[in-house]
């Protein structure tokens, strides 16, 4: 279940993040990510190994299988894209407040 | 929505009858996700109504989940209740909702089927994940899916234990955790797609006196919630959406069966003695304390097999010594002055507790189970043995070890018993220091080693279910090869006779606690009488039947039968001999051999 909201172009804002959580992005963290994404109006995509999924769908995020050490790209597009990107990068960097490894 | 009305033609299926009796009722589908959902298309004009139905089911599921969350918050605290937030988010997933609606609109699939297709795509990606922790989260998605589909199909119950109406339970398979805690008064019968006569569903059904038929693969694709159904546990016939005349026929058969049962119960207070004076001890197989009342009410003396694993499987972690002690104490006190034989934890195979992780075995029935499990988890083993020994101060009990295959296991287990006793005495607990210790003889190696094992223990109990499985190399739950699973195979009779001989040689007692005693009614118990076992243990409700058979034959006659059987090479010869004996000498016993009730 991975559909793309709009065509992804090179112009879109993007940032590389790394999963530092020991158990990867499991279901609860996927929920955290989606909750954060939903605070913004912009479209949010998460890319792993060139597969892109909707960052506002818990099922899509969870089914990505982002284990510890995975490198992901966050792609945002919309009116509040800067804030969205900043917020999500911080979320990954903080290890979703699960404690850094 | 499926209609509760029976407008379709009656269908007859033939399965394996595993617990006698007749039930007429309505279907309750357990393990709904394991059955095939109907891919029946909807009419184009019904699309919007189908989508409204889907949204209603989502709302209903949301209400259920919120209720659970509130209950969790009350019972174990807000923090733990937050786990339900994730489930609620899945329910609200815009992608899932959109894709399901699109499927209904474009493919004209019914909503339950559409949701199944959409979520299965997600679940597939979980299956391919290398990370076990991440992939295990698929269970949460499964759970939400099950709830929505149940609500879509108008079947709001969560599981067998929540069943609150009288129904015939239909499932692909029934595992111990499915059947734990179900209410006997609501379950009229079991029907399952897979399984043989010693599958868990079969054993549970027999121990509760519930009719059951297993091995009905085709059937589970045709059945729907709330269908009318007849289950004939005597012949193995299952009739779906029966016609009125068929229902009438079966109502008569059910009445006749009940009358026979009632008549047998009049034997309750008579001894289990053959016509020429050989007496047998009859005891009950029990797995929960509330079944003890059935033991005495059916005329059995004591418990020949108390299965302790269900007390462990029903919990999220192993019960503490104290909790076990209180439970075992209540069991022996209720059964006093009769004896209870406690089988130590027989976990593994199809009996897996949630708290055992990392069990992924290619051959679980030949794997980490029974005594093998407890000897490698001595913490669990010791606490169970401590609890049993402490309970020994309150009544008569014996200890029995399951799945012994080499003599070292017997010695290791006995050594731990010795250590446990010593510790308890040092701690000034009151215990019975002379509790008898026995083993189950249920593997071919245990039979071969029986003369040696007999020197180490106080009694043998032959576990015929596993003995048949291991001796004939037949997975007892596999319906494809169930024809090979045969308690009346001469090999089995020979193995039992060898075990009895070994016990006699050392002067120890030998009993049998498997299902063989009730195999094919009178046929199964006849050789057991002839081999001269001391004790036969069976589900309580079958005790009167066994008693009636014992009281109808002579030990001499059955001993002659066994001598002949020991020269045979096929089960066919055994059946022919036993049937001929009944026909010619004991025709009153023919009523115990299953007859076809409906010949269509």
XYZ file of C-alpha atoms in Angstrom:
701
model
C 0.000 0.000 0.000
C 2.285 2.709 -1.188
C 0.848 5.354 -3.370
C 2.444 8.704 -4.126
C 0.330 11.795 -3.667
C 1.960 13.873 -6.343
C 4.778 13.374 -8.746
C 8.096 13.687 -6.969
C 10.399 16.218 -8.578
C 13.992 17.197 -7.924
C 12.826 20.581 -6.738
C 11.086 19.149 -3.676
C 12.654 19.612 -0.279
C 14.330 16.516 1.003
C 16.583 15.353 3.813
C 18.466 12.155 4.604
C 17.896 10.569 8.005
C 19.127 7.434 9.710
C 17.102 5.185 12.007
C 18.874 5.124 15.366
C 16.176 3.238 17.252
C 17.272 -0.212 18.282
C 14.035 -1.868 17.196
C 13.613 0.172 14.027
C 10.457 2.071 13.108
C 7.989 -0.308 14.669
C 4.274 0.239 14.781
C 4.204 2.653 17.697
C 6.964 4.808 16.208
C 5.209 4.703 12.840
C 2.242 6.143 14.736
C 4.432 8.897 16.189
C 5.772 9.744 12.768
C 2.283 9.918 11.265
C 1.032 12.049 14.152
C 3.855 14.506 13.474
C 3.305 14.444 9.715
C -0.367 15.169 10.153
C 0.420 18.438 11.901
C 1.445 19.816 8.523
C -0.476 20.590 5.383
C 2.369 19.577 3.058
C 2.532 16.211 1.384
C 5.117 14.034 3.107
C 6.801 11.040 1.551
C 9.327 8.666 3.061
C 11.744 6.959 0.704
C 13.676 3.778 1.404
C 15.717 2.075 -1.316
C 13.910 4.163 -3.959
C 10.500 3.026 -2.670
C 8.330 5.970 -1.650
C 5.405 5.801 0.711
C 2.892 8.218 2.197
C 4.277 9.571 5.474
C 0.751 10.211 6.725
C -0.321 6.551 6.570
C 0.644 4.433 9.574
C 0.254 1.225 7.589
C 2.529 2.478 4.818
C 5.188 3.674 7.261
C 5.080 0.466 9.286
C 5.228 -1.742 6.198
C 8.400 0.029 5.036
C 10.388 -2.214 7.388
C 12.804 0.531 8.452
C 15.091 -1.383 10.791
C 17.938 -0.005 12.904
C 20.516 1.712 10.717
C 18.221 2.181 7.680
C 18.850 5.302 5.639
C 15.659 7.088 4.660
C 14.873 10.195 2.690
C 12.098 12.515 3.793
C 10.528 14.356 0.886
C 8.125 17.234 1.541
C 6.093 19.472 -0.716
C 3.668 22.202 0.285
C 3.139 25.489 1.999
C 4.736 24.524 5.325
C 7.390 22.215 3.894
C 10.332 23.812 5.723
C 8.751 23.410 9.138
C 7.604 19.892 8.299
C 11.049 18.779 7.163
C 12.688 20.360 10.178
C 10.247 18.721 12.595
C 10.600 15.234 11.096
C 14.376 15.349 10.886
C 14.474 16.310 14.562
C 12.142 13.429 15.362
C 14.502 10.909 13.728
C 17.552 12.540 15.293
C 16.016 12.331 18.759
C 15.333 8.638 18.246
C 11.617 9.384 18.693
C 12.457 10.097 22.330
C 13.061 6.373 22.847
C 16.614 7.203 23.900
C 19.594 7.510 21.601
C 21.779 4.579 20.806
C -24.613 -8.834 4.476
C -24.988 -12.583 4.723
C -28.510 -13.680 5.227
C -29.432 -15.744 8.236
C -32.183 -17.386 6.213
C -31.628 -20.759 4.678
C -32.564 -20.296 1.085
C -29.830 -22.478 -0.361
C -29.701 -26.194 -0.906
C -28.687 -28.546 1.876
C -25.077 -29.735 1.625
C -23.620 -32.890 3.207
C -19.933 -33.247 4.107
C -18.041 -36.201 5.523
C -15.256 -35.677 8.035
C -13.539 -37.602 10.803
C -15.833 -38.139 13.808
C -13.758 -37.454 16.908
C -16.270 -36.908 19.679
C -19.686 -38.562 19.671
C -23.009 -36.809 19.958
C -25.345 -34.824 17.747
C -25.735 -31.054 17.610
C -28.230 -28.985 15.677
C -27.658 -25.259 15.707
C -26.224 -22.108 14.198
C -22.644 -21.540 13.050
C -20.132 -19.426 14.915
C -16.974 -18.942 12.870
C -13.827 -18.770 14.987
C -10.481 -17.698 13.461
C -12.413 -15.870 10.790
C -9.255 -14.578 9.143
C -8.131 -18.091 8.424
C -11.198 -18.947 6.438
C -11.762 -17.887 2.862
C -13.884 -14.795 2.665
C -16.493 -14.846 -0.034
C -15.381 -12.948 -3.155
C -19.004 -12.536 -4.169
C -19.422 -9.429 -6.307
C -21.947 -6.736 -5.473
C -24.338 -5.066 -7.906
C -23.193 -1.732 -9.338
C -26.203 -0.035 -7.757
C -25.168 -1.263 -4.307
C -21.705 0.323 -4.300
C -22.581 3.320 -2.154
C -24.487 1.169 0.333
C -21.492 -1.196 0.572
C -19.197 1.755 1.287
C -21.598 3.079 3.935
C -21.539 -0.393 5.480
C -17.730 -0.302 5.507
C -17.766 3.080 7.257
C -20.273 1.831 9.806
C -18.001 -1.149 10.533
C -15.058 1.245 11.002
C -17.078 3.300 13.480
C -18.220 0.204 15.335
C -14.620 -1.034 15.520
C -13.506 2.379 16.754
C -16.046 2.205 19.569
C -14.830 -1.294 20.487
C -11.182 -0.220 20.541
C -11.976 2.857 22.651
C -13.796 0.652 25.127
C -10.825 -1.673 25.354
C -8.540 1.326 25.823
C -10.676 2.633 28.687
C -10.734 -0.800 30.296
C -6.966 -1.176 29.985
C -6.471 2.283 31.486
C -8.624 1.304 34.459
C -7.043 -2.120 34.926
C -3.359 -1.623 34.251
C -2.824 2.109 33.793
C -2.845 4.867 31.183
C 0.617 4.067 29.871
C -0.306 0.562 28.805
C -3.604 1.721 27.376
C -1.759 3.909 24.872
C -0.967 0.818 22.829
C -4.546 1.047 21.580
C -3.807 4.461 20.048
C -1.820 2.692 17.351
C -4.741 0.384 16.636
C -7.040 3.389 16.401
C -4.642 5.057 13.962
C -4.664 1.965 11.732
C -8.422 2.189 11.678
C -8.177 5.803 10.586
C -5.525 5.211 7.921
C -6.575 7.276 4.919
C -4.688 5.080 2.448
C -6.353 1.921 3.709
C -9.794 3.508 3.568
C -9.269 4.970 0.117
C -7.889 1.762 -1.403
C -10.707 -0.328 0.049
C -13.336 2.050 -1.285
C -11.613 2.126 -4.688
C -11.674 -1.678 -4.801
C -15.375 -1.764 -4.001
C -16.089 0.868 -6.690
C -13.901 -0.480 -9.476
C -13.896 -4.243 -8.862
C -17.383 -4.444 -7.285
C -15.921 -6.553 -4.492
C -17.803 -6.799 -1.192
C -16.243 -4.601 1.504
C -14.925 -7.459 3.676
C -13.167 -9.029 0.715
C -11.859 -5.629 -0.483
C -10.402 -4.791 2.919
C -8.829 -8.223 3.112
C -7.137 -7.724 -0.283
C -5.876 -4.247 0.657
C -4.530 -5.178 4.075
C -3.036 -8.433 2.885
C -0.861 -6.400 0.513
C 0.482 -4.526 3.539
C 0.886 -7.715 5.524
C 2.881 -9.287 2.696
C 5.539 -6.632 3.093
C 5.772 -7.506 6.798
C 6.331 -11.149 5.954
C 9.374 -10.287 3.864
C 11.047 -8.201 6.585
C 14.306 -9.593 7.951
C 13.893 -7.877 11.294
C 11.835 -10.155 13.537
C 10.747 -7.375 15.885
C 9.368 -5.304 13.026
C 7.719 -8.230 11.267
C 5.966 -9.387 14.432
C 4.023 -6.114 14.521
C 1.936 -7.528 11.686
C -0.137 -9.175 14.397
C -1.535 -5.767 15.426
C -2.659 -5.119 11.878
C -4.176 -8.609 11.711
C -6.051 -7.852 14.897
C -7.566 -4.634 13.558
C -8.415 -6.368 10.274
C -10.192 -9.192 12.092
C -12.251 -6.719 14.085
C -13.368 -4.708 11.082
C -14.250 -7.816 9.091
C -16.182 -9.302 12.007
C -18.171 -6.125 12.258
C -18.745 -6.091 8.507
C -20.079 -9.618 8.652
C -22.253 -8.876 11.629
C -20.267 -11.137 13.881
C -19.149 -8.927 16.722
C -17.724 -11.603 19.008
C -13.979 -11.465 19.432
C -13.233 -15.102 20.071
C -14.522 -18.368 21.395
C -14.272 -17.239 24.984
C -16.572 -14.310 24.208
C -19.242 -16.517 22.663
C -22.539 -15.634 24.313
C -25.045 -17.573 22.281
C -25.495 -21.281 21.659
C -23.591 -22.175 18.527
C -21.615 -24.751 16.600
C -18.017 -23.533 16.451
C -16.383 -23.785 13.024
C -12.694 -23.068 12.508
C -9.795 -23.938 10.291
C -8.056 -25.307 13.346
C -8.621 -24.935 17.061
C -5.478 -24.428 19.063
C -5.256 -24.668 22.855
C -5.257 -20.893 23.169
C -8.428 -20.683 21.048
C -10.296 -23.033 23.342
C -9.030 -21.811 26.689
C -11.748 -20.238 28.766
C -14.672 -21.015 26.465
C -18.040 -21.533 28.065
C -19.281 -25.107 27.665
C -22.911 -24.081 27.833
C -22.681 -22.065 24.615
C -20.599 -24.456 22.510
C -22.822 -27.133 20.966
C -20.193 -28.750 18.726
C -16.806 -28.248 17.062
C -16.105 -28.562 13.355
C -12.610 -27.957 12.029
C -10.941 -28.077 8.630
C -7.794 -29.779 9.780
C -6.946 -32.182 12.560
C -7.166 -35.852 13.337
C -8.721 -37.780 16.191
C -6.062 -36.658 18.655
C -5.854 -33.025 17.614
C -6.375 -30.562 20.402
C -9.937 -29.778 19.273
C -10.785 -33.477 19.421
C -9.385 -33.980 22.901
C -11.052 -30.861 24.264
C -14.343 -31.835 22.670
C -14.241 -35.314 24.165
C -13.243 -34.092 27.591
C -16.251 -31.758 27.620
C -18.630 -34.188 25.962
C -19.111 -31.904 22.958
C -19.723 -33.545 19.550
C -16.906 -32.855 17.082
C -15.957 -33.575 13.494
C -12.550 -32.655 12.049
C -10.708 -32.876 8.732
C -13.371 -31.049 6.714
C -11.252 -28.916 4.417
C -13.861 -28.243 1.720
C -16.472 -27.365 4.259
C -14.807 -24.271 5.668
C -14.886 -22.621 2.248
C -18.635 -23.045 2.041
C -19.748 -22.162 5.556
C -20.851 -18.681 6.584
C -21.618 -17.091 9.936
C -25.121 -17.892 11.212
C -25.706 -20.786 8.776
C -27.867 -23.566 10.168
C -25.902 -26.748 10.682
C -26.121 -30.326 11.947
C -23.028 -32.050 13.342
C -23.042 -35.809 13.758
C -20.027 -36.702 15.894
C -20.891 -40.395 15.628
C -20.601 -40.779 11.862
C -18.640 -37.666 10.924
C -21.417 -36.215 8.794
C -21.902 -32.456 8.779
C -24.967 -31.031 7.102
C -24.975 -27.400 6.119
C -28.249 -25.507 5.668
C -30.307 -28.684 6.291
C -33.824 -29.213 5.022
C -36.661 -29.481 7.551
C -36.990 -33.247 7.061
C -33.288 -33.749 7.803
C -33.537 -31.674 10.975
C -36.444 -33.848 12.081
C -34.441 -37.034 11.441
C -31.552 -35.756 13.501
C -33.731 -34.529 16.328
C -34.882 -38.134 16.727
C -31.288 -39.425 16.598
C -30.215 -36.875 19.189
C -32.968 -38.012 21.550
C -31.954 -41.669 21.175
C -28.302 -40.800 21.890
C -29.249 -38.864 25.031
C -31.321 -41.803 26.286
C -28.381 -44.180 25.854
C -26.092 -41.814 27.777
C -28.592 -41.576 30.598
C -28.862 -45.333 30.836
C -25.080 -45.709 31.047
C -24.896 -43.287 33.948
C -26.845 -45.757 36.067
C -23.582 -47.763 36.252
C -21.911 -44.955 38.185
C -21.653 -46.727 41.517
C -20.789 -50.198 40.226
C -17.164 -51.437 40.059
C -15.281 -51.857 36.762
C -14.984 -55.619 37.020
C -15.089 -58.246 34.251
C -17.554 -61.149 34.341
C -14.751 -63.419 35.617
C -13.747 -61.042 38.380
C -10.783 -58.964 37.140
C -11.079 -55.417 38.453
C -9.775 -52.276 36.752
C -9.208 -48.825 38.171
C -11.039 -46.234 36.096
C -9.964 -42.637 36.447
C -10.568 -39.353 34.645
C -8.467 -37.182 32.333
C -8.777 -33.601 33.510
C -7.282 -30.276 32.565
C -9.070 -27.772 34.757
C -10.384 -27.776 38.285
C -14.008 -27.280 37.226
C -13.927 -30.675 35.460
C -13.297 -32.556 38.722
C -16.981 -32.776 39.557
C -17.506 -34.761 36.330
C -14.961 -37.383 37.462
C -16.968 -38.598 40.432
C -20.373 -37.969 38.869
C -19.428 -40.343 36.019
C -18.214 -43.068 38.337
C -14.438 -42.708 37.961
C -12.080 -42.926 40.917
C -9.482 -40.204 40.989
C -7.639 -38.443 38.197
C -5.273 -40.525 36.055
C -4.060 -37.530 34.086
C -4.169 -33.965 35.284
C -2.816 -31.826 32.429
C -1.058 -28.851 33.973
C -0.131 -27.046 30.750
C -3.445 -25.231 30.342
C -2.798 -23.421 33.591
C 0.391 -22.114 31.957
C -0.937 -21.434 28.461
C -3.713 -19.171 29.696
C -1.271 -16.641 31.130
C 1.073 -14.068 29.703
C 3.903 -15.366 31.926
C 4.471 -18.632 33.817
C 2.427 -18.795 37.045
C 4.409 -18.337 40.255
C 5.022 -21.205 42.680
C 2.492 -19.708 45.063
C -0.251 -19.412 42.451
C 0.396 -22.994 41.310
C 0.486 -24.296 44.869
C -2.937 -22.831 45.659
C -4.349 -24.325 42.472
C -2.875 -27.820 42.942
C -3.901 -27.781 46.606
C -7.511 -27.052 45.620
C -7.373 -29.896 43.085
C -6.144 -32.557 45.547
C -8.486 -31.362 48.277
C -11.478 -31.545 45.983
C -10.524 -35.038 44.777
C -9.658 -36.425 48.247
C -9.549 -39.222 49.303
C -8.906 -40.279 45.691
C -5.536 -39.719 44.020
C -4.604 -37.149 41.359
C -1.729 -37.867 38.960
C -0.201 -34.542 37.971
C 1.611 -34.565 34.657
C 4.390 -31.981 34.750
C 4.286 -29.235 32.155
C 3.802 -30.839 28.739
C 4.314 -27.834 26.564
C 5.464 -27.717 22.926
C 4.051 -29.338 19.810
C 0.731 -27.571 19.339
C 0.642 -26.387 22.954
C 2.601 -23.177 22.881
C 2.276 -20.498 25.525
C 2.521 -16.830 24.561
C 5.404 -16.373 26.970
C 7.654 -18.820 25.142
C 9.422 -16.898 22.414
C 11.805 -17.961 19.670
C 10.006 -21.236 19.062
C 10.313 -21.784 15.366
C 10.769 -25.467 14.792
C 10.489 -27.511 11.634
C 9.196 -30.550 13.570
C 7.627 -29.223 16.787
C 6.117 -32.582 17.788
C 9.594 -34.041 17.790
C 11.126 -30.897 19.199
C 11.459 -28.875 22.364
C 8.541 -30.251 24.334
C 7.495 -32.154 27.447
C 10.368 -33.171 29.708
C 12.861 -31.731 27.193
C 11.411 -28.274 27.755
C 11.267 -28.508 31.548
C 14.787 -29.922 31.861
C 16.097 -26.959 29.892
C 13.984 -24.457 31.858
C 14.780 -25.703 35.352
C 13.488 -22.489 36.915
C 9.982 -23.303 35.624
C 10.342 -27.022 36.400
C 11.488 -26.426 39.981
C 8.710 -24.005 40.762
C 6.127 -26.473 39.432
C 7.605 -29.371 41.400
C 7.813 -27.248 44.564
C 4.139 -26.330 44.148
C 3.131 -29.980 43.593
C 5.139 -31.236 46.592
C 3.656 -28.516 48.789
C 0.163 -29.575 47.632
C 1.020 -33.178 48.578
C 0.443 -32.235 52.215
C -3.263 -31.753 51.484
C -4.253 -34.949 49.689
C -3.120 -37.893 47.621
C -1.109 -37.169 44.487
C 1.493 -38.633 42.159
C 3.896 -36.973 39.731
C 4.339 -38.049 36.123
C 6.845 -36.892 33.475
C 5.791 -36.595 29.809
C 7.681 -37.368 26.567
C 10.464 -39.456 28.077
C 12.663 -40.834 25.305
C 15.945 -41.674 27.074
C 16.686 -42.899 30.592
C 18.906 -39.906 31.409
C 15.786 -37.724 31.356
C 14.155 -39.890 34.024
C 17.240 -39.686 36.211
C 17.666 -35.929 35.727
C 13.997 -35.270 36.557
C 14.143 -37.506 39.626
C 17.261 -35.756 40.817
C 15.496 -32.403 40.653
C 12.567 -33.899 42.588
C 15.044 -34.975 45.267
C 16.607 -31.507 45.432
C 13.236 -29.815 45.572
C 12.095 -32.083 48.420
C 15.291 -31.409 50.344
C 14.915 -27.633 49.912
C 11.275 -27.692 51.017
C 12.093 -29.725 54.120
C 14.909 -27.311 54.986
C 12.438 -24.473 54.576
C 10.158 -26.365 56.988
C 7.327 -26.998 54.569
C 5.038 -29.882 55.318
C 5.190 -32.322 52.395
C 4.601 -35.981 51.647
C 8.120 -37.335 51.125
C 6.890 -40.550 49.497
C 5.054 -39.115 46.512
C 5.176 -41.738 43.775
C 6.964 -40.775 40.574
C 6.024 -42.207 37.213
C 6.642 -41.613 33.529
C 4.571 -41.546 30.405
C 5.479 -44.275 27.957
C 4.738 -42.612 24.648
C 7.820 -42.980 22.453
C 9.120 -46.212 20.865
C 12.443 -45.732 22.682
C 10.626 -45.587 26.031
C 8.900 -48.874 25.164
C 12.234 -50.472 24.273
C 13.790 -49.095 27.463
C 10.768 -49.954 29.634
C 12.522 -52.855 31.460
C 15.236 -50.379 32.505
C 12.958 -47.414 33.207
C 10.751 -49.663 35.365
C 13.654 -49.995 37.808
C 13.725 -46.209 38.233
C 10.067 -45.328 38.756
C 6.925 -46.248 40.705
C 4.502 -46.482 37.797
C 4.033 -46.250 34.028
C 1.283 -44.485 32.210
C 1.029 -45.262 28.510
C 0.181 -42.144 26.506
C -1.420 -43.892 23.585
C -1.999 -40.752 21.445
C 1.663 -39.931 21.146
C 2.704 -43.578 21.175
C 0.643 -44.111 18.011
C 2.007 -40.916 16.485
C 5.652 -41.739 17.114
C 5.463 -45.495 16.494
C 3.714 -45.181 13.161
C 5.480 -41.891 12.279
C 2.189 -40.071 11.703
C 1.676 -36.414 12.535
C -1.584 -36.767 14.412
C -2.939 -33.416 13.241
C -2.415 -34.025 9.534
C -5.692 -34.970 7.867
C -3.947 -36.095 4.647
C -2.344 -39.027 6.418
C -4.836 -39.546 9.219
C -5.695 -42.935 7.719
C -2.307 -44.118 9.020
C -3.039 -43.009 12.584
C -4.457 -46.182 14.045
C -4.580 -47.123 17.735
C -5.701 -50.605 16.671
C -2.529 -51.285 14.720
C -0.945 -54.563 15.950
C 2.308 -52.627 16.437
C 0.614 -50.517 19.094
C -0.885 -53.537 20.841
C 2.566 -55.150 20.828
C 4.201 -52.028 22.288
C 1.578 -51.784 25.025
C 1.958 -55.460 25.831
C 5.763 -55.057 26.034
C 5.309 -52.125 28.405
C 2.872 -54.068 30.605
C 5.308 -57.023 30.698
C 8.180 -54.740 31.742
C 6.054 -53.227 34.517
C 4.994 -56.691 35.732
C 8.623 -57.825 35.837
C 9.498 -55.007 38.255
C 6.198 -55.143 40.126
C 5.129 -51.580 39.286
C 1.672 -50.428 38.216
C 0.819 -49.613 34.635
C -2.051 -47.534 33.306
C -3.087 -45.935 30.031
C -4.228 -42.361 29.758
C -4.583 -41.812 26.025
C -7.588 -41.863 23.799
C -7.136 -45.494 22.759
C -9.517 -46.675 25.460
C -12.328 -44.993 23.591
C -11.186 -45.668 20.065
C -14.116 -46.930 17.988
C -16.220 -47.585 21.044
C -15.929 -51.160 22.233
C -13.187 -52.141 19.799
C -10.474 -49.979 21.373
C -10.990 -51.021 24.949
C -11.159 -54.796 24.398
C -7.403 -55.372 23.880
C -6.659 -53.071 26.821
C -8.696 -55.326 29.062
C -6.948 -58.397 27.679
C -3.479 -56.997 28.242
C -4.287 -56.628 31.922
C -3.501 -52.993 32.563
C -4.095 -51.899 36.153
C -5.721 -48.612 35.335
C -7.495 -46.909 32.437
C -7.897 -43.168 32.409
C -10.237 -41.396 29.978
C -12.367 -38.258 29.613
C -14.939 -38.464 32.398
C -18.035 -38.601 30.250
C -16.736 -41.768 28.540
C -16.098 -43.629 31.786
C -19.609 -45.185 32.005
C -19.208 -46.564 28.483
C -15.812 -48.141 29.295
C -17.246 -49.524 32.516
C -20.163 -51.067 30.677
C -17.769 -52.808 28.259
C -15.506 -54.097 31.069
C -18.543 -55.427 32.900
C -19.787 -57.225 29.760
C -16.730 -59.344 28.910
C -14.399 -61.827 30.578
C -10.696 -61.260 31.079
C -10.022 -64.720 29.632
C -11.844 -63.972 26.379
C -10.071 -60.666 25.863
C -6.705 -62.224 26.716
C -7.260 -64.799 23.969
C -8.076 -61.934 21.577
C -4.789 -60.204 22.441
C -2.788 -63.400 21.892
C -4.230 -63.601 18.373
C -3.672 -59.882 17.689
C 0.003 -60.211 18.577
C 0.419 -62.497 15.576
C -1.259 -60.090 13.128
C 0.433 -57.584 10.859
C -2.417 -55.272 9.823
C -5.081 -53.245 11.680
C -7.658 -54.724 9.316
C -7.105 -58.178 10.851
C -7.441 -56.672 14.337
C -10.742 -54.997 13.484
C -12.099 -58.102 11.853
C -11.266 -60.238 14.889
C -12.712 -57.801 17.423
C -15.865 -57.134 15.396
C -16.438 -60.858 14.931
C -16.044 -61.406 18.677
C -18.624 -58.736 19.451
C -21.037 -59.964 16.817
C -20.879 -63.569 17.954
C -20.295 -63.354 21.686
C -21.207 -59.912 22.962
C -23.759 -58.501 20.563
C -25.088 -56.137 23.248
C -21.892 -54.108 22.741
C -22.622 -53.290 19.098
C -24.422 -50.154 20.231
C -21.009 -48.689 21.096
C -19.710 -48.962 17.573
C -20.553 -45.891 15.452
C -23.353 -46.371 12.974
C -24.214 -44.187 9.989
C -27.240 -42.177 11.047
C -28.076 -40.539 7.752
C -27.507 -42.460 4.576
C -28.039 -40.057 1.714
